[in-house]
GROMACS .gro file of C-alpha atoms in nm:
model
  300
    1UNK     CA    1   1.003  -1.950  -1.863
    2UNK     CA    2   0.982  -2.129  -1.556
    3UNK     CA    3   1.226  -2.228  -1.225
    4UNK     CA    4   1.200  -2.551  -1.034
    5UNK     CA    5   1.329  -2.475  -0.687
    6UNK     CA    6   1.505  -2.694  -0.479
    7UNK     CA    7   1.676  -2.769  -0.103
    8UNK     CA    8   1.988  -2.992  -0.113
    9UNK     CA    9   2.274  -3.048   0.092
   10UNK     CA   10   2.625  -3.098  -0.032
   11UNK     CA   11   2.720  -3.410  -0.122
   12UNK     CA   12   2.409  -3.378  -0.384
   13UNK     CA   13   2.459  -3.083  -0.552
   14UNK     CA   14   2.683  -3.239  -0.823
   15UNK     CA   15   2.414  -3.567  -0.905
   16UNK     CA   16   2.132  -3.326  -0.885
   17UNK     CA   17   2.283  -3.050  -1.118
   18UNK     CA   18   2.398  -3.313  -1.346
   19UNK     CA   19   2.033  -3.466  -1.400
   20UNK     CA   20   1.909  -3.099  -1.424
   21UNK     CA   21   2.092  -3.031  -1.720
   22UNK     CA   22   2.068  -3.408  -1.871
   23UNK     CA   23   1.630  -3.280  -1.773
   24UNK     CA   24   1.706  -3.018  -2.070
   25UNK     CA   25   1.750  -2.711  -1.846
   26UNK     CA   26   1.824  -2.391  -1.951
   27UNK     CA   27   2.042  -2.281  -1.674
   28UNK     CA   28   2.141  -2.403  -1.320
   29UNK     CA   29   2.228  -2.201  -1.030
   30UNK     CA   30   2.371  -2.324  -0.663
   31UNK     CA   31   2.302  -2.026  -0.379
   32UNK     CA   32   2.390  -2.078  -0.023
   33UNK     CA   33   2.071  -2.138   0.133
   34UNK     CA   34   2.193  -1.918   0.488
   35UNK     CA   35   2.288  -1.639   0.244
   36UNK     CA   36   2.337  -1.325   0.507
   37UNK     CA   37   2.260  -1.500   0.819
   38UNK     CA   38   2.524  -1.561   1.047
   39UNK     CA   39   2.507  -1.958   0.874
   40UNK     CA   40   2.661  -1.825   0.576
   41UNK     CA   41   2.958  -1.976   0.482
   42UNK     CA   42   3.225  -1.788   0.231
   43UNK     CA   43   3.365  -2.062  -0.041
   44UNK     CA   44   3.704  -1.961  -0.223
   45UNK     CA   45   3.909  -2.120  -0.519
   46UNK     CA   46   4.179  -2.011  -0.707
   47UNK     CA   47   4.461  -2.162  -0.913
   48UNK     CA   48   4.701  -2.425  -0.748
   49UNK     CA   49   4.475  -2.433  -0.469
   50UNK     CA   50   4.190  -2.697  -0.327
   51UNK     CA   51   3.915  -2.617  -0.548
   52UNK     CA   52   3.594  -2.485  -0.370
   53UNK     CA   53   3.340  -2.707  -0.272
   54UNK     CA   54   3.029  -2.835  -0.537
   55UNK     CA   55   2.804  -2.644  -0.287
   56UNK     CA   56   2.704  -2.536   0.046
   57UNK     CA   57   2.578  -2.760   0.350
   58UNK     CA   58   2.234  -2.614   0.267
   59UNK     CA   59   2.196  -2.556  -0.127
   60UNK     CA   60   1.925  -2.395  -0.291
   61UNK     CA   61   1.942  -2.525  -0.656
   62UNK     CA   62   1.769  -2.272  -0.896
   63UNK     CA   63   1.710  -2.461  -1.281
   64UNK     CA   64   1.533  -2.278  -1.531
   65UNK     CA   65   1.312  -2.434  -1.804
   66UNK     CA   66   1.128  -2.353  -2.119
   67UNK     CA   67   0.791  -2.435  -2.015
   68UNK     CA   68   0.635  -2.528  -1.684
   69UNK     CA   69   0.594  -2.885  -1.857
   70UNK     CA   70   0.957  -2.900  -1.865
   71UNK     CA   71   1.021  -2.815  -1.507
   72UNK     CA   72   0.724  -3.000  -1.383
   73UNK     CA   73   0.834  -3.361  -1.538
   74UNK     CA   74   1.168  -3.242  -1.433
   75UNK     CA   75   1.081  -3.242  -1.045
   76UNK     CA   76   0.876  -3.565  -1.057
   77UNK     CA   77   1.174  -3.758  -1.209
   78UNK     CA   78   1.421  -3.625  -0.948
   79UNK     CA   79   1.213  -3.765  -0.672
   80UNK     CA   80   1.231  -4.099  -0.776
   81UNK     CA   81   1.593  -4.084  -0.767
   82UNK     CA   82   1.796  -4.267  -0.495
   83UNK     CA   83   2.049  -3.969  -0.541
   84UNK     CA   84   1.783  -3.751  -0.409
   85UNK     CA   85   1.708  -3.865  -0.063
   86UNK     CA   86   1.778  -3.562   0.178
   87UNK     CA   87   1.694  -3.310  -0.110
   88UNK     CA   88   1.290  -3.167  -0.152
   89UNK     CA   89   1.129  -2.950  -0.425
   90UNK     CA   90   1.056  -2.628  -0.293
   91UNK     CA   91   0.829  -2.553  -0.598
   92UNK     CA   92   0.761  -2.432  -0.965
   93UNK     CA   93   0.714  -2.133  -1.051
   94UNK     CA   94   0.652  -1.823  -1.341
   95UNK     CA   95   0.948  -1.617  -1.438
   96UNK     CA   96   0.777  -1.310  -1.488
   97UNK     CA   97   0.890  -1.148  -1.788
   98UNK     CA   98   1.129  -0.826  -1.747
   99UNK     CA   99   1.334  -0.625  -1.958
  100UNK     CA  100   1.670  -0.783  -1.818
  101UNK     CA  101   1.850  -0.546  -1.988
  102UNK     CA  102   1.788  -0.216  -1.765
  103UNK     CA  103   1.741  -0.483  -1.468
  104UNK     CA  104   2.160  -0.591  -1.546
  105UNK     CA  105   2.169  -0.200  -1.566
  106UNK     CA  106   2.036  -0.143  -1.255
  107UNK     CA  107   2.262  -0.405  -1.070
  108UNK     CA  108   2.618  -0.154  -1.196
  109UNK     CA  109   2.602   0.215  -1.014
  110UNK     CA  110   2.878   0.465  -1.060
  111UNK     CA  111   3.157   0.325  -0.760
  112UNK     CA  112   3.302   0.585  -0.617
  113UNK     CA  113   3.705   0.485  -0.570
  114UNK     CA  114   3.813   0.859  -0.374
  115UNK     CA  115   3.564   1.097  -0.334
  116UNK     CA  116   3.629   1.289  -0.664
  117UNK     CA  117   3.756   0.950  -0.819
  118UNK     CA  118   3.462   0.747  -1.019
  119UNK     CA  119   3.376   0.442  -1.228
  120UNK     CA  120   3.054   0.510  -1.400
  121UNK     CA  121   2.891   0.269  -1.639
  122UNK     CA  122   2.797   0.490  -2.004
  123UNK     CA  123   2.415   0.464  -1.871
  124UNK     CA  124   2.451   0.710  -1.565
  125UNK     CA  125   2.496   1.050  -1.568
  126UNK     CA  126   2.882   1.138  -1.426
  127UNK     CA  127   2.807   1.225  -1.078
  128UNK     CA  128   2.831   1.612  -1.000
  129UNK     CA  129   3.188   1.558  -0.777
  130UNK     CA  130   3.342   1.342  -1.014
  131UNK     CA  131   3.686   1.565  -1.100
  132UNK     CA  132   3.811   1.171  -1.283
  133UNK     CA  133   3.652   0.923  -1.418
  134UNK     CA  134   3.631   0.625  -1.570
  135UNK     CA  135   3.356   0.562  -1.820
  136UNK     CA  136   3.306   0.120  -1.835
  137UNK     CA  137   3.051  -0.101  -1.908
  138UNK     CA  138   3.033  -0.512  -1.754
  139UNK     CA  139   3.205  -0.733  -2.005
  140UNK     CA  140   3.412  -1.021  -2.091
  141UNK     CA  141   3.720  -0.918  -1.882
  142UNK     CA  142   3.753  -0.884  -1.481
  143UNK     CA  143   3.733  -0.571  -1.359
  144UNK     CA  144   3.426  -0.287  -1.302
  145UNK     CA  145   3.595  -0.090  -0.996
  146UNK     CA  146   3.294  -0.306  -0.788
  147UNK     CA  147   3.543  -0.583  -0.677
  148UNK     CA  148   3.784  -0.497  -0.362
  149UNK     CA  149   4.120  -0.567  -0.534
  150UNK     CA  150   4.023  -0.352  -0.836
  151UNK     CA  151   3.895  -0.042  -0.624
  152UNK     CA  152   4.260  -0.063  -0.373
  153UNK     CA  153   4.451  -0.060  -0.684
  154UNK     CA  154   4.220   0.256  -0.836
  155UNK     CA  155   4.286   0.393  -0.489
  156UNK     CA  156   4.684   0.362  -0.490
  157UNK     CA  157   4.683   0.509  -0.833
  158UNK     CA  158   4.467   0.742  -0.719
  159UNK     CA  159   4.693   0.844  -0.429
  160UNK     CA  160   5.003   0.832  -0.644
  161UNK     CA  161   4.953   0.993  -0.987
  162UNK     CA  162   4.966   1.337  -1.068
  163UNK     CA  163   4.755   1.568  -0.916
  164UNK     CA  164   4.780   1.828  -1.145
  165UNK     CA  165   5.062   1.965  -1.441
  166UNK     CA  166   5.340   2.113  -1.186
  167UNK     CA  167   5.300   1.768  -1.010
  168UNK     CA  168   5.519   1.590  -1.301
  169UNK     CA  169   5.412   1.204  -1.354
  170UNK     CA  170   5.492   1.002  -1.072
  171UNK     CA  171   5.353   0.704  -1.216
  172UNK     CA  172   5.615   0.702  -1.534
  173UNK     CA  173   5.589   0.410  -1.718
  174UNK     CA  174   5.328   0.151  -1.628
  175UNK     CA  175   5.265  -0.192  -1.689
  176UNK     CA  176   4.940  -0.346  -1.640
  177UNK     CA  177   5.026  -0.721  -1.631
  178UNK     CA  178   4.691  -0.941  -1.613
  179UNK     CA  179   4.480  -0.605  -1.729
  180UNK     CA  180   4.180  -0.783  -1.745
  181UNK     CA  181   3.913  -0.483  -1.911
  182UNK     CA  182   4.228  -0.247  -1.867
  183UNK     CA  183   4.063  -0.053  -1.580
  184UNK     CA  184   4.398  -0.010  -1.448
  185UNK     CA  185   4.582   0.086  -1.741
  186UNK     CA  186   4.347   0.359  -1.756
  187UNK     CA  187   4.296   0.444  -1.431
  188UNK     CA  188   4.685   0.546  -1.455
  189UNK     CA  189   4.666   0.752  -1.758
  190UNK     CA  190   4.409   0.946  -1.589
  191UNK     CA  191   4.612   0.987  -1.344
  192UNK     CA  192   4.930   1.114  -1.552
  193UNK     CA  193   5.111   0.806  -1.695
  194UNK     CA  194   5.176   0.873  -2.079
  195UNK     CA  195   5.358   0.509  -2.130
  196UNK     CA  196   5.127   0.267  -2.059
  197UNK     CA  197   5.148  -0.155  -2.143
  198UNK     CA  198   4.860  -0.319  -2.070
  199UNK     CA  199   4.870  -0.700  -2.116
  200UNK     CA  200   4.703  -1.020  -2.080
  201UNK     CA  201   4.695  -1.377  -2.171
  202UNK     CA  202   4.336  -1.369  -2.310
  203UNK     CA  203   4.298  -1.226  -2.631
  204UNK     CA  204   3.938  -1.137  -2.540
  205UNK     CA  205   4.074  -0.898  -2.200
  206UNK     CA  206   4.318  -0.779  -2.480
  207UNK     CA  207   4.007  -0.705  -2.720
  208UNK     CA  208   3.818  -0.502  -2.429
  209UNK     CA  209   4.115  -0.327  -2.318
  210UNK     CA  210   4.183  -0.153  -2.636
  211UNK     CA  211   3.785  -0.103  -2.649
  212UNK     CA  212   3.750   0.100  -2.323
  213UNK     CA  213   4.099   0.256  -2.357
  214UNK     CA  214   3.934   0.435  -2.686
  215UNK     CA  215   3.615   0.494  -2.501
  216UNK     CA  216   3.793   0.641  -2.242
  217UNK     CA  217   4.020   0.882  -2.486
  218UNK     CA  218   4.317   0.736  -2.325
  219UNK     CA  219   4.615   0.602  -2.479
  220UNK     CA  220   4.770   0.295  -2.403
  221UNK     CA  221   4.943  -0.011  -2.577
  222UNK     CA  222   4.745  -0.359  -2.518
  223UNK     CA  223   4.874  -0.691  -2.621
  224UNK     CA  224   4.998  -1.056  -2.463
  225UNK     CA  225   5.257  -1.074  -2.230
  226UNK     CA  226   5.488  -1.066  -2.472
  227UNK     CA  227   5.423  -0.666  -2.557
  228UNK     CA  228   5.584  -0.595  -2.220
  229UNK     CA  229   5.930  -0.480  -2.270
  230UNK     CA  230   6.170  -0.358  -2.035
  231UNK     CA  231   6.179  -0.160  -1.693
  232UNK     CA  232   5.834   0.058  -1.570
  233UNK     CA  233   5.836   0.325  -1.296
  234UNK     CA  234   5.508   0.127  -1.171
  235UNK     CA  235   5.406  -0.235  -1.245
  236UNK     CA  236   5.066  -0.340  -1.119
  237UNK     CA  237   4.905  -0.688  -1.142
  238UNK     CA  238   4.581  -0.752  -1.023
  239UNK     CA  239   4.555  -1.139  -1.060
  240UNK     CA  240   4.550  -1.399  -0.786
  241UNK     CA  241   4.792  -1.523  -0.536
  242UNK     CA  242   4.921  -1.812  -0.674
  243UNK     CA  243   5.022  -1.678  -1.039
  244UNK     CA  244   5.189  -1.377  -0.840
  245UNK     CA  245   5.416  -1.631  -0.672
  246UNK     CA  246   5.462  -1.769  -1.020
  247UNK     CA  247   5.556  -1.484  -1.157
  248UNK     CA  248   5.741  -1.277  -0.905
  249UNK     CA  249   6.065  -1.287  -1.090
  250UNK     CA  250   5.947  -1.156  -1.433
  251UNK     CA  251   5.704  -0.928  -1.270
  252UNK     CA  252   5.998  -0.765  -1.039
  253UNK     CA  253   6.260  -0.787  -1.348
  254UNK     CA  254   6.066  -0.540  -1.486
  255UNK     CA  255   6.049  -0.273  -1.192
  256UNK     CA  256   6.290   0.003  -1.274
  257UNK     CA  257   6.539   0.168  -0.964
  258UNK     CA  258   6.315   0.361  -0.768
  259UNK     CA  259   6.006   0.225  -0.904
  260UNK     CA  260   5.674   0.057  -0.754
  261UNK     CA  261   5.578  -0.289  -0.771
  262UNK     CA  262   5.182  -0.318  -0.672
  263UNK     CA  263   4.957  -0.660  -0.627
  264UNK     CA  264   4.638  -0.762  -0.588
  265UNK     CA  265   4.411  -1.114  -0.585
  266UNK     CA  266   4.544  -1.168  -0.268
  267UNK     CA  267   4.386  -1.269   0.053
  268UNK     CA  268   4.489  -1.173   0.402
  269UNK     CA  269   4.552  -1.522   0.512
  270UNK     CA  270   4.845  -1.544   0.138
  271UNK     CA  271   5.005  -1.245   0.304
  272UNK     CA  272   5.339  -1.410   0.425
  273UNK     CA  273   5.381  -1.667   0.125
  274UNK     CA  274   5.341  -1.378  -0.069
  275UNK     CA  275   5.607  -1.199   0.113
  276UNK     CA  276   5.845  -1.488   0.101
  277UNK     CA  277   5.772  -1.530  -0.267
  278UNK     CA  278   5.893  -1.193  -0.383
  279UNK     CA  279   6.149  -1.135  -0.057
  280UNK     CA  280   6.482  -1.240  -0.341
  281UNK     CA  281   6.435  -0.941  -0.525
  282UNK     CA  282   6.166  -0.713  -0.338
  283UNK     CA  283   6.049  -0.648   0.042
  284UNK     CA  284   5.620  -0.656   0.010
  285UNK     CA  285   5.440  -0.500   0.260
  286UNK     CA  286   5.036  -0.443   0.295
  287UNK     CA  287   4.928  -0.069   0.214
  288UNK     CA  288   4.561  -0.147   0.192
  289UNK     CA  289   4.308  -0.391   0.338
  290UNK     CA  290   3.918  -0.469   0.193
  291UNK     CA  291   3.691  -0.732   0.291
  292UNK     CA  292   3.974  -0.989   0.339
  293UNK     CA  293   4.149  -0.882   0.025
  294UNK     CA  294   4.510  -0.712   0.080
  295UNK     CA  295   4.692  -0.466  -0.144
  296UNK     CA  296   5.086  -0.562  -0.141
  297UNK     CA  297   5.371  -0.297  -0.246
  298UNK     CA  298   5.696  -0.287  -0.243
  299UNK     CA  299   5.972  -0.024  -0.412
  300UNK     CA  300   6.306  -0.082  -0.519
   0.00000   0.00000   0.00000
């Protein structure tokens, strides 16, 4: 396979990547060309928000094609485009072949959430000071333990389950609402829950759940929102900031007296809607801060 390279700046990337694919590319990809300089700009989106933009100011556009041929033709015909002016070919060139595979492999180390706390993929050993751990591959549904939301709400669990058998379960009852690959789910059994809903929209986070709860020997109950019944000692959602708001009355119906509500998906500058969102039934406060990401609590 081959990649044509290109430079373009914003207001081309969506004419350029549109003629890529029309050119019979494989794949397109959009980097920021200042990618960790201090020119690097961060782009967000989320639900009920602006979307993010097409691109960068400076865009490298990466397409990938089936023979040099391909990708040749494909850079002389983009030049004679009028959409083009301000954009330039950086070059073709040889994908060398690699087992991509081990190379995906390589890219998912065991993430350490508390020093004796891990997430290790089923390729790596289980580091020596791993005491827990969760055993989980990259698939379908959000959540490894690499993203910042995921590892503060590992770390709260982590903090609050049971230490050991005179301990009790401090956790109770959980709900897992959004559980995504069910890393939470079972980061709470590990940590002492025995009742444990994990739930979703997406039949296919639903499908993986249930997958790495068995892998995991843990047992927990996965289905659609619809599975979740009742009160929980601890309700965790690890979504984004505007569902949250959407859903702070169901998700705080269903905190028992005495119980812990816990989100995620939520960025330091959503802090105070978030607060007013939930302030009816529950007072949210931050317990945890990563890379511009906030973990929210409250207890009733």
């Amino acid at each position: 396979m081959f990649e044509l390279s290109l430079m373009c700046p914003e207001d081309s990337i969506e004419a350029v990547s549109d003629a890529l694919d029309a050119l019979d590319a494989l794949s397109v990809s959009v980097e920021d060309a200042d990618a960790q300089t201090d020119a690097e700009q961060a782009l967000f989106g989320e639900p009920g928000m602006p979307p993010p933009k097409d691109g960068w100011q400076r865009s490298r556009v990466v397409a990938l094609f089936a023979s040099e041929a391909l990708a040749t033709e494909a850079r002389d015909l983009l030049a004679m485009q009028d959409f083009f002016e301000g954009c330039q070919a950086l070059g073709v060139a040889k994908v060398e072949e690699q087992d991509w595979v081990r190379l995906t492999q390589s890219q998912f180390a065991p993430v350490d959430i508390t020093p004796d706390f891990w997430i290790v993929p089923t390729w790596h050993e289980l580091p020596p000071e791993a005491k827990r751990s969760i055993r989980l591959d990259p698939g379908l549904a959000f959540g490894t333990g690499t993203h910042p939301t995921t590892r503060m709400c590992l770390r709260w669990i982590a903090r609050h389950g049971a230490t050991d058998e005179a301990a009790g379960n401090p956790l109770g009852r959980v709900l897992d609402y959004g559980c995504g690959s069910g890393i939470l789910a079972i980061g709470a059994a590990k940590f002492g829950a025995t009742e444990i809903d994990a739930v979703d929209i997406d039949p296919a986070a639903v499908e993986s759940t249930a997958q790495n709860a068995a892998a995991n020997d843990v047992v927990l109950r996965a289905g659609l929102p619809d599975k979740a019944q009742g009160q929980y000692q601890t309700v965790l959602a690890n979504i984004l900031a505007t569902p949250l708001r959407v859903l702070a009355p169901l998700l705080c119906a269903h905190v028992a007296a005495g119980g812990h509500l816990v989100l995620a998906g939520i960025l330091e500058r959503q802090r105070d809607e978030l607060k007013e969102a939930y302030a009816p039934w529950l007072q949210l406060e931050v317990a945890d801060t990563e890379d511009g990401w906030i973990l929210m609590t409250a207890r009733r």
